[in-house]
PDB file of C-alpha atoms in Angstrom:
ATOM      1  CA  MET A  10      -5.998  -9.226  27.113  1.00 51.00           C
ATOM      2  CA  LYS A  11      -3.880  -9.501  23.665  1.00 56.00           C
ATOM      3  CA  ARG A  12      -2.264  -6.185  22.692  1.00 63.00           C
ATOM      4  CA  SER A  13      -3.146  -4.378  20.378  1.00 80.00           C
ATOM      5  CA  ASN A  14      -0.745  -3.078  17.293  1.00 93.00           C
ATOM      6  CA  LEU A  15      -1.041   0.348  15.502  1.00 96.00           C
ATOM      7  CA  ALA A  16       1.319  -0.032  13.058  1.00 97.00           C
ATOM      8  CA  ILE A  17       0.184   1.446   9.690  1.00 96.00           C
ATOM      9  CA  THR A  18       2.070   1.092   6.078  1.00 96.00           C
ATOM     10  CA  GLY A  19       2.058   3.852   3.447  1.00 93.00           C
ATOM     11  CA  GLY A  20      -0.291   2.534   0.719  1.00 92.00           C
ATOM     12  CA  TYR A  21      -2.285  -0.079   2.341  1.00 93.00           C
ATOM     13  CA  ALA A  22      -5.724   1.027   3.681  1.00 90.00           C
ATOM     14  CA  GLY A  23      -5.626   4.740   2.875  1.00 90.00           C
ATOM     15  CA  ALA A  24      -2.724   5.278   4.605  1.00 94.00           C
ATOM     16  CA  ARG A  25       0.313   7.640   3.222  1.00 93.00           C
ATOM     17  CA  LEU A  26       2.524   7.225   6.614  1.00 95.00           C
ATOM     18  CA  THR A  27       4.858   4.297   7.261  1.00 96.00           C
ATOM     19  CA  HIS A  28       5.337   3.707  11.197  1.00 97.00           C
ATOM     20  CA  SER A  29       5.830   0.528  13.315  1.00 97.00           C
ATOM     21  CA  HIS A  30       3.709   0.190  16.607  1.00 97.00           C
ATOM     22  CA  ARG A  31       6.257   1.967  18.830  1.00 96.00           C
ATOM     23  CA  THR A  32       6.590   5.247  16.449  1.00 97.00           C
ATOM     24  CA  GLN A  33       2.808   5.228  15.688  1.00 98.00           C
ATOM     25  CA  VAL A  34       2.343   5.700  19.851  1.00 97.00           C
ATOM     26  CA  ARG A  35       4.508   8.670  19.563  1.00 97.00           C
ATOM     27  CA  TYR A  36       3.207  10.031  16.988  1.00 97.00           C
ATOM     28  CA  VAL A  37      -0.475   9.902  18.057  1.00 98.00           C
ATOM     29  CA  ARG A  38       0.852  11.043  21.868  1.00 97.00           C
ATOM     30  CA  GLN A  39       2.483  14.236  20.621  1.00 97.00           C
ATOM     31  CA  THR A  40      -0.156  14.852  18.418  1.00 98.00           C
ATOM     32  CA  LEU A  41      -2.980  14.506  21.404  1.00 98.00           C
ATOM     33  CA  VAL A  42      -0.279  16.808  23.545  1.00 97.00           C
ATOM     34  CA  LEU A  43      -0.050  18.938  20.665  1.00 98.00           C
ATOM     35  CA  TRP A  44      -3.863  19.773  20.906  1.00 97.00           C
ATOM     36  CA  ARG A  45      -4.453  19.450  24.377  1.00 97.00           C
ATOM     37  CA  GLU A  46      -1.411  22.942  24.409  1.00 98.00           C
ATOM     38  CA  ILE A  47      -3.560  24.000  21.461  1.00 97.00           C
ATOM     39  CA  MET A  48      -6.855  24.137  23.658  1.00 97.00           C
ATOM     40  CA  THR A  49      -5.738  25.878  26.352  1.00 97.00           C
ATOM     41  CA  ASP A  50      -3.357  28.551  24.375  1.00 97.00           C
ATOM     42  CA  PHE A  51      -6.752  29.074  21.904  1.00 96.00           C
ATOM     43  CA  TYR A  52      -7.380  32.338  23.135  1.00 96.00           C
ATOM     44  CA  LYS A  53      -4.365  33.322  22.627  1.00 96.00           C
ATOM     45  CA  LEU A  54      -4.364  32.565  18.989  1.00 97.00           C
ATOM     46  CA  TRP A  55      -8.041  33.342  18.660  1.00 96.00           C
ATOM     47  CA  MET A  56      -6.707  36.811  19.328  1.00 97.00           C
ATOM     48  CA  SER A  57      -3.429  36.621  17.187  1.00 97.00           C
ATOM     49  CA  ALA A  58      -5.922  35.764  14.521  1.00 96.00           C
ATOM     50  CA  GLU A  59      -8.121  38.660  14.708  1.00 96.00           C
ATOM     51  CA  GLU A  60      -4.538  40.368  15.030  1.00 97.00           C
ATOM     52  CA  ASP A  61      -3.587  39.009  11.883  1.00 96.00           C
ATOM     53  CA  LEU A  62      -7.088  39.952   9.886  1.00 95.00           C
ATOM     54  CA  LEU A  63      -7.444  43.548  11.222  1.00 95.00           C
ATOM     55  CA  MET A  64      -3.531  44.078  10.151  1.00 95.00           C
ATOM     56  CA  PRO A  65      -3.042  47.599   8.170  1.00 93.00           C
ATOM     57  CA  ASN A  66      -1.255  47.110   4.978  1.00 93.00           C
ATOM     58  CA  ASN A  67      -1.594  43.477   5.564  1.00 92.00           C
ATOM     59  CA  GLY A  68      -4.607  42.891   2.336  1.00 92.00           C
ATOM     60  CA  TYR A  69      -5.639  39.467   1.018  1.00 91.00           C
ATOM     61  CA  ARG A  70      -5.534  38.108  -2.512  1.00 90.00           C
ATOM     62  CA  PHE A  71      -8.294  35.880  -3.839  1.00 91.00           C
ATOM     63  CA  ARG A  72      -6.830  32.646  -4.693  1.00 90.00           C
ATOM     64  CA  ASP A  73      -8.769  29.318  -5.825  1.00 90.00           C
ATOM     65  CA  THR A  74      -7.482  26.852  -3.157  1.00 86.00           C
ATOM     66  CA  GLY A  75      -8.991  23.976  -4.787  1.00 84.00           C
ATOM     67  CA  GLN A  76     -12.105  24.441  -1.961  1.00 80.00           C
ATOM     68  CA  GLY A  77     -13.157  27.377  -3.674  1.00 87.00           C
ATOM     69  CA  ALA A  78     -12.277  30.974  -4.171  1.00 90.00           C
ATOM     70  CA  ASN A  79     -10.758  31.885  -0.748  1.00 90.00           C
ATOM     71  CA  ARG A  80      -9.274  35.412   0.435  1.00 93.00           C
ATOM     72  CA  MET A  81      -5.486  34.809   0.839  1.00 94.00           C
ATOM     73  CA  GLN A  82      -3.409  36.551   3.559  1.00 95.00           C
ATOM     74  CA  ASP A  83      -0.190  36.617   5.430  1.00 96.00           C
ATOM     75  CA  SER A  84      -0.603  35.704   8.907  1.00 96.00           C
ATOM     76  CA  PRO A  85       2.437  36.329  10.638  1.00 97.00           C
ATOM     77  CA  VAL A  86       0.861  36.895  14.127  1.00 97.00           C
ATOM     78  CA  VAL A  87      -1.124  33.115  14.245  1.00 97.00           C
ATOM     79  CA  SER A  88       2.397  31.563  13.010  1.00 97.00           C
ATOM     80  CA  ARG A  89       4.373  32.931  15.357  1.00 97.00           C
ATOM     81  CA  SER A  90       1.753  31.931  18.572  1.00 97.00           C
ATOM     82  CA  MET A  91       1.823  28.416  16.681  1.00 97.00           C
ATOM     83  CA  HIS A  92       5.181  27.760  16.771  1.00 97.00           C
ATOM     84  CA  GLU A  93       5.855  28.955  20.655  1.00 98.00           C
ATOM     85  CA  VAL A  94       3.634  26.660  21.070  1.00 98.00           C
ATOM     86  CA  LEU A  95       4.966  23.796  18.851  1.00 98.00           C
ATOM     87  CA  ASN A  96       8.387  24.306  20.882  1.00 97.00           C
ATOM     88  CA  ARG A  97       7.038  24.215  23.742  1.00 97.00           C
ATOM     89  CA  VAL A  98       5.158  21.046  23.250  1.00 98.00           C
ATOM     90  CA  GLN A  99       8.757  19.615  21.541  1.00 97.00           C
ATOM     91  CA  ASN A 100      10.678  20.597  24.015  1.00 97.00           C
ATOM     92  CA  ALA A 101       7.766  19.283  27.288  1.00 96.00           C
ATOM     93  CA  LEU A 102       8.171  15.533  25.132  1.00 96.00           C
ATOM     94  CA  GLN A 103      11.907  15.907  25.262  1.00 95.00           C
ATOM     95  CA  ARG A 104      12.058  16.269  28.462  1.00 95.00           C
ATOM     96  CA  ARG A 105       9.547  14.025  30.041  1.00 93.00           C
ATOM     97  CA  TYR A 106       9.986  10.820  27.313  1.00 92.00           C
ATOM     98  CA  GLY A 107      13.273  11.876  25.957  1.00 93.00           C
ATOM     99  CA  GLU A 108      11.150  11.988  22.209  1.00 91.00           C
ATOM    100  CA  GLN A 109      12.577  13.312  18.943  1.00 94.00           C
ATOM    101  CA  TRP A 110       9.194  14.543  17.295  1.00 96.00           C
ATOM    102  CA  VAL A 111       7.933  11.995  15.241  1.00 96.00           C
ATOM    103  CA  GLY A 112       6.539  13.445  11.592  1.00 94.00           C
ATOM    104  CA  LEU A 113       6.739  17.387   9.786  1.00 93.00           C
ATOM    105  CA  ALA A 114       6.773  20.269  11.866  1.00 94.00           C
ATOM    106  CA  VAL A 115       5.370  22.443   9.267  1.00 92.00           C
ATOM    107  CA  VAL A 116       2.504  24.356   9.970  1.00 93.00           C
ATOM    108  CA  HIS A 117       0.667  25.297   6.690  1.00 92.00           C
ATOM    109  CA  LEU A 118      -0.536  29.415   6.896  1.00 94.00           C
ATOM    110  CA  ALA A 119      -1.791  31.291   4.357  1.00 92.00           C
ATOM    111  CA  ASP A 120      -0.928  28.749   1.814  1.00 92.00           C
ATOM    112  CA  THR A 121      -3.705  26.912  -0.467  1.00 89.00           C
ATOM    113  CA  ASN A 122      -4.512  24.409   2.694  1.00 89.00           C
ATOM    114  CA  VAL A 123      -4.911  27.143   5.538  1.00 93.00           C
ATOM    115  CA  PRO A 124      -5.763  30.338   3.735  1.00 95.00           C
ATOM    116  CA  ASN A 125      -6.006  32.931   6.374  1.00 96.00           C
ATOM    117  CA  SER A 126      -6.224  33.183  10.376  1.00 96.00           C
ATOM    118  CA  PHE A 127      -9.841  32.903  10.360  1.00 94.00           C
ATOM    119  CA  VAL A 128      -9.585  29.006   8.526  1.00 94.00           C
ATOM    120  CA  PHE A 129      -7.118  28.794  11.168  1.00 95.00           C
ATOM    121  CA  ILE A 130      -9.275  29.020  13.170  1.00 95.00           C
ATOM    122  CA  ASP A 131     -11.995  27.226  11.855  1.00 93.00           C
ATOM    123  CA  LYS A 132      -9.902  24.230  11.831  1.00 92.00           C
ATOM    124  CA  TYR A 133      -8.898  24.143  15.332  1.00 94.00           C
ATOM    125  CA  THR A 134     -12.060  24.522  16.341  1.00 94.00           C
ATOM    126  CA  GLN A 135     -12.808  21.088  15.337  1.00 93.00           C
ATOM    127  CA  ILE A 136     -10.386  19.315  17.976  1.00 95.00           C
ATOM    128  CA  SER A 137     -13.360  19.428  20.309  1.00 93.00           C
ATOM    129  CA  ARG A 138     -15.703  17.846  17.950  1.00 93.00           C
ATOM    130  CA  ILE A 139     -13.690  15.341  16.523  1.00 95.00           C
ATOM    131  CA  LEU A 140     -12.738  13.883  20.342  1.00 96.00           C
ATOM    132  CA  SER A 141     -15.917  14.496  22.166  1.00 95.00           C
ATOM    133  CA  PRO A 142     -17.945  12.149  20.590  1.00 96.00           C
ATOM    134  CA  ILE A 143     -15.094   9.569  20.954  1.00 97.00           C
ATOM    135  CA  VAL A 144     -14.456  10.261  24.796  1.00 97.00           C
ATOM    136  CA  HIS A 145     -18.172  10.184  25.109  1.00 97.00           C
ATOM    137  CA  THR A 146     -18.083   6.815  23.742  1.00 98.00           C
ATOM    138  CA  ILE A 147     -15.661   4.620  25.414  1.00 98.00           C
ATOM    139  CA  GLU A 148     -17.074   6.191  28.925  1.00 97.00           C
ATOM    140  CA  ARG A 149     -20.254   5.573  28.174  1.00 98.00           C
ATOM    141  CA  ILE A 150     -20.234   1.951  26.767  1.00 98.00           C
ATOM    142  CA  GLY A 151     -19.809   0.840  29.939  1.00 97.00           C
ATOM    143  CA  GLN A 152     -21.940   2.470  32.269  1.00 97.00           C
ATOM    144  CA  LEU A 153     -25.178   1.005  28.982  1.00 97.00           C
ATOM    145  CA  ALA A 154     -23.676  -2.528  29.429  1.00 97.00           C
ATOM    146  CA  ASP A 155     -24.336  -2.365  33.422  1.00 97.00           C
ATOM    147  CA  GLU A 156     -26.996  -1.260  33.190  1.00 96.00           C
ATOM    148  CA  SER A 157     -28.907  -3.442  30.098  1.00 97.00           C
ATOM    149  CA  PRO A 158     -28.493  -7.116  30.724  1.00 97.00           C
ATOM    150  CA  GLY A 159     -29.355  -7.127  26.169  1.00 97.00           C
ATOM    151  CA  ILE A 160     -26.765  -4.726  25.904  1.00 97.00           C
ATOM    152  CA  LYS A 161     -23.813  -6.290  27.675  1.00 97.00           C
ATOM    153  CA  LYS A 162     -24.892  -9.574  26.026  1.00 97.00           C
ATOM    154  CA  TYR A 163     -24.474  -7.671  22.875  1.00 97.00           C
ATOM    155  CA  ILE A 164     -20.894  -6.744  23.445  1.00 97.00           C
ATOM    156  CA  ASP A 165     -19.752  -9.587  24.883  1.00 97.00           C
ATOM    157  CA  THR A 166     -20.792 -11.602  22.112  1.00 97.00           C
ATOM    158  CA  THR A 167     -19.505  -9.171  19.543  1.00 96.00           C
ATOM    159  CA  PHE A 168     -16.081  -7.823  21.137  1.00 96.00           C
ATOM    160  CA  GLY A 169     -15.280 -10.286  23.975  1.00 96.00           C
ATOM    161  CA  SER A 170     -15.829  -7.685  26.937  1.00 97.00           C
ATOM    162  CA  VAL A 171     -15.921  -3.931  27.231  1.00 97.00           C
ATOM    163  CA  ASP A 172     -12.457  -3.252  27.474  1.00 97.00           C
ATOM    164  CA  LEU A 173     -12.440  -5.337  23.789  1.00 96.00           C
ATOM    165  CA  CYS A 174     -14.616  -3.361  22.380  1.00 97.00           C
ATOM    166  CA  ARG A 175     -12.751   0.239  23.768  1.00 97.00           C
ATOM    167  CA  MET A 176      -9.725  -1.109  22.455  1.00 96.00           C
ATOM    168  CA  LEU A 177     -10.997  -1.853  19.005  1.00 96.00           C
ATOM    169  CA  ILE A 178     -12.398   1.750  18.536  1.00 98.00           C
ATOM    170  CA  LEU A 179      -8.897   2.844  19.914  1.00 97.00           C
ATOM    171  CA  GLN A 180      -6.822   1.030  18.007  1.00 97.00           C
ATOM    172  CA  ASP A 181      -9.073   1.900  14.809  1.00 97.00           C
ATOM    173  CA  PHE A 182      -8.646   5.721  15.493  1.00 98.00           C
ATOM    174  CA  PHE A 183      -4.859   5.303  16.714  1.00 98.00           C
ATOM    175  CA  ARG A 184      -4.090   3.610  13.193  1.00 97.00           C
ATOM    176  CA  HIS A 185      -6.321   5.204  10.730  1.00 96.00           C
ATOM    177  CA  GLY A 186      -7.025   9.060  12.476  1.00 97.00           C
ATOM    178  CA  PHE A 187      -3.566   9.186  12.514  1.00 97.00           C
ATOM    179  CA  ASP A 188      -1.727   7.954   9.036  1.00 96.00           C
ATOM    180  CA  GLY A 189      -1.545  10.610   6.994  1.00 93.00           C
ATOM    181  CA  SER A 190      -4.936  10.118   4.855  1.00 92.00           C
ATOM    182  CA  GLY A 191      -7.662  12.590   3.613  1.00 85.00           C
ATOM    183  CA  GLY A 192      -5.704  15.111   1.289  1.00 71.00           C
ATOM    184  CA  THR A 193      -5.254  14.640  -2.242  1.00 64.00           C
ATOM    185  CA  SER A 194      -1.779  15.095  -1.885  1.00 59.00           C
ATOM    186  CA  GLY A 195       1.018  14.927   0.820  1.00 56.00           C
ATOM    187  CA  PHE A 196       1.374  18.662   0.343  1.00 55.00           C
ATOM    188  CA  ASP A 197      -2.738  18.580   2.190  1.00 56.00           C
ATOM    189  CA  SER A 198      -2.510  15.401   3.892  1.00 58.00           C
ATOM    190  CA  GLY A 199       0.798  13.756   5.586  1.00 78.00           C
ATOM    191  CA  SER A 200       2.127  14.342   9.160  1.00 88.00           C
ATOM    192  CA  CYS A 201       2.661  18.233   9.010  1.00 91.00           C
ATOM    193  CA  ILE A 202       0.969  19.943  12.270  1.00 91.00           C
ATOM    194  CA  ASP A 203      -2.442  20.272   9.816  1.00 90.00           C
ATOM    195  CA  GLY A 204      -2.672  17.353   7.853  1.00 90.00           C
ATOM    196  CA  ARG A 205      -3.210  15.223  11.284  1.00 94.00           C
ATOM    197  CA  LEU A 206      -6.271  17.086  11.774  1.00 93.00           C
ATOM    198  CA  THR A 207      -6.952  16.548   8.224  1.00 92.00           C
ATOM    199  CA  SER A 208      -6.174  12.805   9.029  1.00 94.00           C
ATOM    200  CA  CYS A 209      -8.857  12.380  11.764  1.00 95.00           C
ATOM    201  CA  TRP A 210     -11.514  14.375   9.944  1.00 93.00           C
ATOM    202  CA  ASN A 211     -10.983  11.617   6.963  1.00 94.00           C
ATOM    203  CA  TRP A 212     -11.654   8.939   9.597  1.00 96.00           C
ATOM    204  CA  CYS A 213     -14.577  10.342  11.176  1.00 96.00           C
ATOM    205  CA  SER A 214     -16.068  11.408   7.657  1.00 94.00           C
ATOM    206  CA  LYS A 215     -15.639   7.308   7.164  1.00 95.00           C
ATOM    207  CA  LEU A 216     -16.768   6.137  10.768  1.00 96.00           C
ATOM    208  CA  GLU A 217     -20.793   5.430   9.318  1.00 95.00           C
ATOM    209  CA  LYS A 218     -19.060   2.641   7.088  1.00 96.00           C
ATOM    210  CA  LYS A 219     -17.331   0.954  10.134  1.00 96.00           C
ATOM    211  CA  GLU A 220     -20.249  -1.105  11.144  1.00 93.00           C
ATOM    212  CA  GLU A 221     -19.148  -2.801  14.231  1.00 93.00           C
ATOM    213  CA  ILE A 222     -17.826   0.064  16.098  1.00 96.00           C
ATOM    214  CA  PHE A 223     -20.676   2.310  14.334  1.00 97.00           C
ATOM    215  CA  SER A 224     -22.988   0.408  16.188  1.00 97.00           C
ATOM    216  CA  VAL A 225     -21.646   1.088  19.544  1.00 98.00           C
ATOM    217  CA  PHE A 226     -21.453   4.583  18.956  1.00 98.00           C
ATOM    218  CA  LEU A 227     -24.946   4.910  17.926  1.00 97.00           C
ATOM    219  CA  LEU A 228     -25.894   2.376  21.220  1.00 96.00           C
ATOM    220  CA  CYS A 229     -24.348   5.777  23.206  1.00 96.00           C
ATOM    221  CA  GLY A 230     -26.010   8.523  21.472  1.00 95.00           C
ATOM    222  CA  PHE A 231     -24.312   9.906  19.061  1.00 95.00           C
ATOM    223  CA  ILE A 232     -25.661  11.612  16.082  1.00 92.00           C
ATOM    224  CA  GLY A 233     -22.735  13.407  14.101  1.00 91.00           C
ATOM    225  CA  PHE A 234     -19.561  15.227  14.711  1.00 90.00           C
ATOM    226  CA  ASP A 235     -21.451  18.203  15.186  1.00 78.00           C
ATOM    227  CA  GLY A 236     -23.868  17.553  18.121  1.00 57.00           C
ATOM    228  CA  GLN A 237     -23.758  18.711  21.728  1.00 56.00           C
ATOM    229  CA  PHE A 238     -22.104  16.335  24.315  1.00 46.00           C
TER     230      PHE A 238
END
């Protein structure tokens, strides 16, 4: 099976980042590990967000963030909790793989990207909404090919095999879902912690334009990134 190339070049195909194949593999892996740890600690992050929102003497001010008027409020407790998760992940990756962190380690809080802790929590609840349909499709397509000769023929004719179909989907996601795209500037997107989610949502918004792989998602029952899985 031919090896997939995950290299991306800034300014090409919408990418804002430039990574070799090796660097992109590390970047994607590190991001997914971070998201796993965020989900593991999500109950703590949620409680931290409530502390920030209800903290005495921590008032908000109305600001036009470019996404309408929002309540901008400092988020010191969430910031501390989030940096604890990030530091834990960075140390674990260093011990296991000998890797330095790829990209920025900036956590946007109390700014135009993430104006308050409520927006922070809402943003990171999207992780499962992004990943669940992709995982479902990767797992389900093999089952469908086994159950239906017609679907197997379509997959083999279009992609070569079920494994090649899976590889094409993951290659597209790992390249274009983690390329720093999706924002109006480098501050809004890029390789920061918040920008990684922005890039993935940007990929999700363009899925229906990727006709070959979108058809596979539809075959597997995909109805959107807000469905039940």
